[in-house]
XYZ file of C-alpha atoms in Angstrom:
489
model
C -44.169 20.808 24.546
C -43.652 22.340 28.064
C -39.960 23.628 26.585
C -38.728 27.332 27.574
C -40.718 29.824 25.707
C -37.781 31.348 24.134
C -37.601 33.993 21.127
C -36.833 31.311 18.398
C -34.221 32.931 15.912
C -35.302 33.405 11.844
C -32.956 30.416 10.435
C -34.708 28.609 9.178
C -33.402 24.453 7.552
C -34.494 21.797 4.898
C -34.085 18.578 6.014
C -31.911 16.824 3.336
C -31.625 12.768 4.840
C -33.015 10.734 7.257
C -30.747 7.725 8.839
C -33.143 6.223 11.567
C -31.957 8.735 14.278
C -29.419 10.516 12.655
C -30.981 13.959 10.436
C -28.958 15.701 7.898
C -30.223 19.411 7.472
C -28.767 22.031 4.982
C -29.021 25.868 6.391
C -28.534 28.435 3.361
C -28.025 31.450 5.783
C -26.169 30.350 9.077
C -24.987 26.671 10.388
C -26.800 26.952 13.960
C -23.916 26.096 16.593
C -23.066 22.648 18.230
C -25.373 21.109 20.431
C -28.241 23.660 19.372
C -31.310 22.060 19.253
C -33.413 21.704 16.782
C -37.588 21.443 15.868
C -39.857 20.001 13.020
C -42.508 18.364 12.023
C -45.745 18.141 13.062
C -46.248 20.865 16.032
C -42.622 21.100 16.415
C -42.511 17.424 17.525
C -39.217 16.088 16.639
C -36.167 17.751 18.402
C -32.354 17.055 16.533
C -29.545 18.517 18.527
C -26.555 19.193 16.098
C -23.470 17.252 16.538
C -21.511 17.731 13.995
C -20.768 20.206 10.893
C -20.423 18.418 7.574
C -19.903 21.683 5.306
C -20.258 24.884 4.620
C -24.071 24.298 4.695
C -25.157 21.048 6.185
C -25.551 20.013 9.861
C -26.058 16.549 11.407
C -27.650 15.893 14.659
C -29.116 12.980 16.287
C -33.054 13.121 16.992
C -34.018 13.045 20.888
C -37.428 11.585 19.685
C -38.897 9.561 17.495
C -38.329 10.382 13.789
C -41.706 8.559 12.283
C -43.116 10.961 9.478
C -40.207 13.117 9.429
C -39.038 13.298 6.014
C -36.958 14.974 3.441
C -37.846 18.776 2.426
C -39.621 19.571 5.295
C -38.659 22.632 7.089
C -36.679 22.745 9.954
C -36.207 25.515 12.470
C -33.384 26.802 14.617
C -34.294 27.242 18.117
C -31.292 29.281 18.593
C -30.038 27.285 21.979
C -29.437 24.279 23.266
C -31.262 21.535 25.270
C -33.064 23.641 28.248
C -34.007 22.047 31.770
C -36.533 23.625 34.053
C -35.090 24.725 37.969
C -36.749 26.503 40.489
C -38.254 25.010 43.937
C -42.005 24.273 41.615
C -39.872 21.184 40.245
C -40.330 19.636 43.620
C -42.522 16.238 43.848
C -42.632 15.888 40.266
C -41.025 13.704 37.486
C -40.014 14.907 34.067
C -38.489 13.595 30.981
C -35.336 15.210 29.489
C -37.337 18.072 27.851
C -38.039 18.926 31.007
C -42.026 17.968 30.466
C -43.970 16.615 33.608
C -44.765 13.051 32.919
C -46.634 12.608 36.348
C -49.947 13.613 34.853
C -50.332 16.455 36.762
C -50.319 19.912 34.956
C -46.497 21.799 33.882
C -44.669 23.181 37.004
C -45.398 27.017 36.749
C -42.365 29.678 38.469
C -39.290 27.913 36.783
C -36.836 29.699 34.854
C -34.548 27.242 32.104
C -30.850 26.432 31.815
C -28.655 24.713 29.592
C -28.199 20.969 30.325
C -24.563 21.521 28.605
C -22.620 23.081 31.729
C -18.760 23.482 32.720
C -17.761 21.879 36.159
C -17.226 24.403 39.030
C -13.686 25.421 38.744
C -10.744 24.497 41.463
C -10.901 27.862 43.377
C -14.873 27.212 44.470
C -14.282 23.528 45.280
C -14.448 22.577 48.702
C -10.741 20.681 50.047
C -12.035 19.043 52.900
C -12.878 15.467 52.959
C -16.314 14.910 55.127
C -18.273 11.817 56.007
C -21.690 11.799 54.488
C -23.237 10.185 57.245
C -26.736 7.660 55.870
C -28.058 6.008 59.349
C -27.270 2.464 57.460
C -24.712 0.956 60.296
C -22.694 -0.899 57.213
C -22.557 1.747 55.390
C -21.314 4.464 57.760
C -18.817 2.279 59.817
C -16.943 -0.101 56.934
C -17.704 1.748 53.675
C -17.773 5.406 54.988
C -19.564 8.265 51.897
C -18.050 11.654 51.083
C -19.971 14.559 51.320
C -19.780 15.728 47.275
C -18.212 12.027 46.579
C -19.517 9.690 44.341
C -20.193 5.918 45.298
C -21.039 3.188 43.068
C -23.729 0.722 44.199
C -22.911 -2.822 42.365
C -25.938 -5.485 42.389
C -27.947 -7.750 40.293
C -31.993 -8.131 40.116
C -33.321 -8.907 43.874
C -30.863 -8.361 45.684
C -31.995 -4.640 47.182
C -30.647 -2.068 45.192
C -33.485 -0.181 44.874
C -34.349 -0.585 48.500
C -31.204 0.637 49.349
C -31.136 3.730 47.279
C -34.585 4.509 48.484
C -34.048 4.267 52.131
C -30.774 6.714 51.299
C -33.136 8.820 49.869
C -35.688 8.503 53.018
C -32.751 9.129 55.524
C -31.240 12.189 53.357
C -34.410 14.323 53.306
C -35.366 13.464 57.307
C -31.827 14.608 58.248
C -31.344 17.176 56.632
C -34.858 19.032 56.706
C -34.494 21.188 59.931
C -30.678 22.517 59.207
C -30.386 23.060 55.546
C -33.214 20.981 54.057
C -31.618 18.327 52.049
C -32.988 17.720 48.082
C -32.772 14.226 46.502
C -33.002 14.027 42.906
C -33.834 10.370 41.018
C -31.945 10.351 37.571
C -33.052 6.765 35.546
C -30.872 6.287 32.830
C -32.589 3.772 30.445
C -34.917 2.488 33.074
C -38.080 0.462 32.482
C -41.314 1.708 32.641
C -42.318 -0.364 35.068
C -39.575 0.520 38.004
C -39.963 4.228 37.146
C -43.428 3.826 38.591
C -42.717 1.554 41.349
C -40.394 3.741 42.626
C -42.825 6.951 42.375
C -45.230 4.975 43.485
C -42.785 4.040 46.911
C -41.403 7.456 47.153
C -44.839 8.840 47.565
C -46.171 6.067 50.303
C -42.875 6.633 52.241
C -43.533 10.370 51.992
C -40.335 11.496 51.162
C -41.521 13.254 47.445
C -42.181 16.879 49.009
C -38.087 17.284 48.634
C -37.573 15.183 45.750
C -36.947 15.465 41.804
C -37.512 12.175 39.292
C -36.127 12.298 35.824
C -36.319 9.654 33.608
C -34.982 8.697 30.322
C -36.884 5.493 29.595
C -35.484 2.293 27.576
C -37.573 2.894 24.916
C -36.561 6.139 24.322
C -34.155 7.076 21.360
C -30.395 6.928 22.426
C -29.721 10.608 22.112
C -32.697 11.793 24.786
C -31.039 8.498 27.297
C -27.488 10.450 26.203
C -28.759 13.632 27.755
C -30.915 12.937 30.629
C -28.191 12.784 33.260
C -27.122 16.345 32.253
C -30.948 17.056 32.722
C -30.598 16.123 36.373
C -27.037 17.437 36.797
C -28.331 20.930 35.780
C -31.235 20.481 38.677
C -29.101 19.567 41.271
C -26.415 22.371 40.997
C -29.274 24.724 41.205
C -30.396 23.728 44.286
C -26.817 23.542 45.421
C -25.613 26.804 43.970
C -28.639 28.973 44.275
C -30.630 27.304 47.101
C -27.114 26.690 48.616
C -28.900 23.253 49.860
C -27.229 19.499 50.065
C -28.158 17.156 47.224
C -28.232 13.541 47.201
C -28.138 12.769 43.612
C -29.065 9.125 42.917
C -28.251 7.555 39.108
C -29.463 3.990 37.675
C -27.632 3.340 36.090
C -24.500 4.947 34.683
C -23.520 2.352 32.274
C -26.676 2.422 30.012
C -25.437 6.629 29.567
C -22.451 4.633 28.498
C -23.808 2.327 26.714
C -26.122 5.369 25.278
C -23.436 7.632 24.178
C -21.723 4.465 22.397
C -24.868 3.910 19.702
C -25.072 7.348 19.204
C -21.014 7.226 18.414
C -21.881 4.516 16.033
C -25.358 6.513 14.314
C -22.622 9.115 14.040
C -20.262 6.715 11.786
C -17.218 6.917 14.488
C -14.950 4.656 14.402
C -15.137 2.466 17.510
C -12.516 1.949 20.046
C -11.422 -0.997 22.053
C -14.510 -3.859 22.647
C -16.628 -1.299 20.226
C -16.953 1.437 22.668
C -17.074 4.866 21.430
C -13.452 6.823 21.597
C -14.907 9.290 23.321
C -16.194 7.599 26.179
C -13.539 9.461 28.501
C -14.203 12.887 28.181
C -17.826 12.175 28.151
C -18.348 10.187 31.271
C -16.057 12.848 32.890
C -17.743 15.836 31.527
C -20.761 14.186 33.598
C -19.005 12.755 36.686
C -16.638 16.306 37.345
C -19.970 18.345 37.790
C -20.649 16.146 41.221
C -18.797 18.622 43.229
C -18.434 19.962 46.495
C -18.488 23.716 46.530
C -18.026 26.485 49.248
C -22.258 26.673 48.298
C -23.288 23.517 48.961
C -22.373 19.809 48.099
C -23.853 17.447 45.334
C -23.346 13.714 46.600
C -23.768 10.944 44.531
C -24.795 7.370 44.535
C -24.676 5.331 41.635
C -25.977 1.919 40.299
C -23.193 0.278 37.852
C -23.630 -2.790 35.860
C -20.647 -4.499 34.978
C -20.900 -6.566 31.630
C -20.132 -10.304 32.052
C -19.045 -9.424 35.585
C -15.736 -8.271 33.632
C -14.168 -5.785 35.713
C -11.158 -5.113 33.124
C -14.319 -3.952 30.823
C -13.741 0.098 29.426
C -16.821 0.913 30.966
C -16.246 -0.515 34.312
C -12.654 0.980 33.895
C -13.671 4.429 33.422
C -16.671 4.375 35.964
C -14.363 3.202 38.569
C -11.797 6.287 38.566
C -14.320 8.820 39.514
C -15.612 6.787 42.705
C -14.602 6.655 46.023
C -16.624 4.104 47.107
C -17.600 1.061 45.844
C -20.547 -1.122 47.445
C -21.223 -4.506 46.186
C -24.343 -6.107 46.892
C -24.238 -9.938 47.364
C -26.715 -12.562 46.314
C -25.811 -14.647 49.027
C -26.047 -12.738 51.878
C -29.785 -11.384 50.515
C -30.473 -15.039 50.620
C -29.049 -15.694 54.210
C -31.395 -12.743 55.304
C -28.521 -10.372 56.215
C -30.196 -6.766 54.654
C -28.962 -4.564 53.614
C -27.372 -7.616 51.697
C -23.549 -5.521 51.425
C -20.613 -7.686 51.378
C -18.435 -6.061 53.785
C -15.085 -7.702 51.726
C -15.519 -7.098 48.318
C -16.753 -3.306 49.501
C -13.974 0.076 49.864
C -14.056 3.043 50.300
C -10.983 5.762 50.071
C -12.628 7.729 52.858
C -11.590 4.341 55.431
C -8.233 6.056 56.409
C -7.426 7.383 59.928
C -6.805 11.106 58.986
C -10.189 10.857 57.671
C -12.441 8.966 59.889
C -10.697 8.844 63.062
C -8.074 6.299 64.777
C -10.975 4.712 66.497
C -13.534 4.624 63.753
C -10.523 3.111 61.630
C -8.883 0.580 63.897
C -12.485 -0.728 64.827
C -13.390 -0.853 60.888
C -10.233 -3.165 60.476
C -11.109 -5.434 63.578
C -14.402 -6.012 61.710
C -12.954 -6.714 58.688
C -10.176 -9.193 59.867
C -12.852 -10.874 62.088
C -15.282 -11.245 59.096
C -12.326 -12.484 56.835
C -11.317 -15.048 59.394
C -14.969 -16.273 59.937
C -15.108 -16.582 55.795
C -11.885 -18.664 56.097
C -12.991 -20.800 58.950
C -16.675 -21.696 56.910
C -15.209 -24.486 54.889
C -13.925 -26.461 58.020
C -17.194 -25.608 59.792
C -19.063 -27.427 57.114
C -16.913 -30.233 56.486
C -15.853 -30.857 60.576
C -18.703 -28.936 62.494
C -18.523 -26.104 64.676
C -16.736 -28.752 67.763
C -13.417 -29.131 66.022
C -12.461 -25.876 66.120
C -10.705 -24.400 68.667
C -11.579 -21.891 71.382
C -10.061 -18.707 70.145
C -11.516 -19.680 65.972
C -14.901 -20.402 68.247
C -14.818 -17.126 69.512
C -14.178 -15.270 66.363
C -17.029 -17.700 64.307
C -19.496 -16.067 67.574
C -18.106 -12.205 67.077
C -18.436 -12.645 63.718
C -22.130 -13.969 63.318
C -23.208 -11.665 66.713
C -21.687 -8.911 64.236
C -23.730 -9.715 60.683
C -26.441 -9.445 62.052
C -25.760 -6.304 63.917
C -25.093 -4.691 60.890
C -28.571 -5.634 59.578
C -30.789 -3.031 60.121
C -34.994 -2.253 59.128
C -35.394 0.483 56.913
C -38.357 2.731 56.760
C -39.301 2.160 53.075
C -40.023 -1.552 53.828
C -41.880 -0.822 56.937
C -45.320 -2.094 55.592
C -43.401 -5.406 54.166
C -41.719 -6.294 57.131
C -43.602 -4.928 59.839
C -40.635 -3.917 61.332
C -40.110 -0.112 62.415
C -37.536 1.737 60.493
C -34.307 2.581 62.730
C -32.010 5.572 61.682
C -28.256 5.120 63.725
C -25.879 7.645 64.343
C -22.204 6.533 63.705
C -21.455 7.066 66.911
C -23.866 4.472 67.963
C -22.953 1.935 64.799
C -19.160 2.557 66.338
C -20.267 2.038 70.082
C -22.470 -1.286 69.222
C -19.490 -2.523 67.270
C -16.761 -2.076 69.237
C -18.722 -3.865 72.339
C -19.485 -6.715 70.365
C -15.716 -7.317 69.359
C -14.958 -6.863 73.484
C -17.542 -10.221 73.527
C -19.637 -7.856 75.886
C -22.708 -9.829 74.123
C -21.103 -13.606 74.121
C -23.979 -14.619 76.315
C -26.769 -12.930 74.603
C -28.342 -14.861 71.834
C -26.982 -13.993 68.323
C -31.003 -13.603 66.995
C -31.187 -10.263 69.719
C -28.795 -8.566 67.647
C -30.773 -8.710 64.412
C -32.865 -6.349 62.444
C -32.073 -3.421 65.302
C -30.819 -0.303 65.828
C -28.850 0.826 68.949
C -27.275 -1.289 70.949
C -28.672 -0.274 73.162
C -31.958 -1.984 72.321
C -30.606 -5.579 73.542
C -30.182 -4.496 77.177
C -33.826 -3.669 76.955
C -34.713 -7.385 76.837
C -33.972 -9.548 79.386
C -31.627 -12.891 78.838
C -32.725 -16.014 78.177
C -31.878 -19.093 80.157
C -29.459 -21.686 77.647
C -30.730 -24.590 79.283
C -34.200 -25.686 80.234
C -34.126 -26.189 84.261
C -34.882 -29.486 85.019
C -37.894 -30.778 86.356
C -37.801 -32.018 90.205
C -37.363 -35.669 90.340
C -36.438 -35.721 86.681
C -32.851 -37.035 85.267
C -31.109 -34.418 83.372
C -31.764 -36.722 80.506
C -35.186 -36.075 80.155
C -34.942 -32.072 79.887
C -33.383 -32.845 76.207
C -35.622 -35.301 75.220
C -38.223 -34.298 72.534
């Protein structure tokens, strides 16, 4: 089963009831400890991790796989520890599931050693107190909605609209960064993902070249809910080795946090708890924390994380939505809209934050120019309606001006990203903040009023519009011919 060949202990169980995914097994010598996991039936197929004590001499546990042919009286044995996950640097460029098996269908990693998924947070005294930008090369990203090194960001966005692309291209511009200084490691945790975007995004991971420094680990939808429940402790336990052993950045990528939610919640109701508020499991808290506190930053190494988050009927008073939100510190929302006006990456620079956006953090300059762009896109937003019901004319000259910094600045803030290279046939541009700053600021100073707005998009650099030279506005007339006649069709 590709699971840690460790001395199994003599205790030996009966299985005494089967309840779909929930196994009741009596243990006439010792009650094997919480969250120990379990094996029977065929080949030691079906794995149970206990959950709860019902007596003196009865466990129940929730089954991790499938429970067809397991039934009562057959033997069960104690593997005398808990769920294992494999670490070492052989785990790199491959996927597994949550038992730590390859599912790439390339032979089982060889040189790893196995931990427990179930692991404490680093305490206070290791954590790191200083607040640093985690710098991506996406302009948007890094100038309005600034990332913490050993934060954790939530990535809000519907089917379509580039979430994927996004998290990939994070994922392309972490492991180029990083892989002369301290090599950076990304790690993919799906959470309830579908078959069919697990291998799409192998399957673009390996064209863009970025696997060599990458982990995958999926828990797929069809999987039972206690093996979804436990994959993102799977990955967890992978990325703080290579933080705390390797002593290497991680960039630790989860879609999406609300199915482990949503997971942990139908194993709360296998488990007969009663539910709390909107039939969420009472112990939702303490379990999306035990999860989310383990993203650290440590005096080793830091563990940054970006997150997909669904939000149920767009509800943002939902418990899950709730809870998710007070362990972020930045939130990016992805907008249909702007994906539709071609603006990618389609973030909507309003609806976004980020707690990192303050001047003792960023800078005076980085944060005074942030709030220029805001106010000028919020003004532009404000001024649409009366552009659509009076035209652009009716305006006057200082609104024109901001409508002009405000569209020259969209699409400056679009930007071509490696992974979609062979889509777009665009080159992939990586930009330093102090560029993304520099490019910005001149735009707001109308330094590009007379350039045309389409030279600012899908760039990098500034920089690169100097390198073309401007167009004339008007057609020169023809000699002899009325200025009339240069419009005409």
């Amino acid at each position: 089963m590709g699971t840690p060949s460790a001395s199994k202990s003599l205790n030996a169980g009966v299985v005494t009831a089967v309840r779909g995914s929930v196994v009741d097994v009596r243990f006439d010598r010792s009650l094997p400890p919480i969250r120990t996991l379990l094996r029977c039936g065929v080949d030691d197929a079906i794995a149970i991790e206990v959950l709860t004590h019902t007596d003196a001499s009865h466990v129940r546990g929730i089954a991790l796989t499938p429970t067809q042919g397991l039934a009562r009286g057959m033997p069960v044995t104690d593997t005398g520890g808990p769920l294992m996950a494999p670490v070492g640097k052989a785990i790199l460029s491959r996927m597994f599931d949550v038992f730590g098996q390859a599912i790439d269908q390339q032979e089982e990693p060889k040189d790893v050693s196995w931990r427990s998924v179930h692991r404490e947070p680093p305490p206070l005294v290791h954590r790191s107190t200083t607040s640093v930008i985690f710098e991506t090369g996406i302009k948007m990203i890094d100038v309005l909605l600034p990332l913490e090194t050993g934060g954790k960001a939530g990535l809000f966005g519907g089917a379509g609209v580039g979430k994927t692309v996004l998290l990939t291209e994070m994922i392309h511009n972490m492991v180029g960064k990083h892989e002369s200084a301290k090599k950076g490691v990304s790690i993919f945790c799906g959470i309830g993902e579908r078959c069919r975007e697990g291998q799409d995004l192998y399957a673009e991971m390996q064209k863009a070249d970025v696997l060599k420094n990458m982990v995958m680990v999926f828990g797929q939808m069809n999987e039972p809910p206690g093996a979804r429940f436990r994959v993102g402790q799977a990955a967890l336990t992978m990325a703080e080795y290579f933080r705390d052993d390797e002593q290497r950045d991680v960039l630790l990528l989860i879609d999406n946090i609300f199915r482990f939610i949503q997971a942990g919640s139908e194993v709360s109701g296998l488990m007969g708890q009663m539910p709390s508020r909107l039939g969420y499991q009472p112990t939702m808290g303490t379990e999306l924390s035990g999860l989310e506190e383990r993203i650290a930053n440590t005096d080793s190494g830091a563990i940054t994380s970006i997150q997909a988050v669904y939000v149920p009927a767009d509800d943002f008073t939902d418990p899950a939505a709730v809870h998710t939100f007070s362990h972020l510190s930045a939130s990016i929302v992805l907008s249909r809209k702007r994906a539709g006006e071609g603006l990618f990456p389609a973030i909507d620079p309003l609806q976004s934050n980020s707690k990192m956006a303050t001047p003792g953090i960023v800078g005076e300059r980085h944060y005074a120019i942030a709030q220029e762009i805001r106010q000028t896109l919020a003004q532009y937003a404000d001024l649409k309606d009366i552009i659509a019901m009076l035209g652009l004319e009716q305006l006057s000259p200082a609104d024109r001006d901001v409508v002009a910094r405000a569209r020259r600045l969209e699409r400056f803030l679009t930007q071509p990203f490696f992974t979609t290279e062979q889509f777009t046939g665009l080159q992939g541009k990586l930009v330093s903040l102090a560029e993304s700053l520099d490019g910005c600021e001149r735009i707001l100073r109308d330094e590009f009023k007379d350039r045309p707005e389409s030279a600012l998009y899908m760039i990098g650099a500034i920089s690169e519009v100097k390198t073309d030279k401007p167009k004339p506005a008007v057609k020169t007339p023809v000699s002899g011919a009325t200025p009339e006649a240069t419009h005409a069709p």
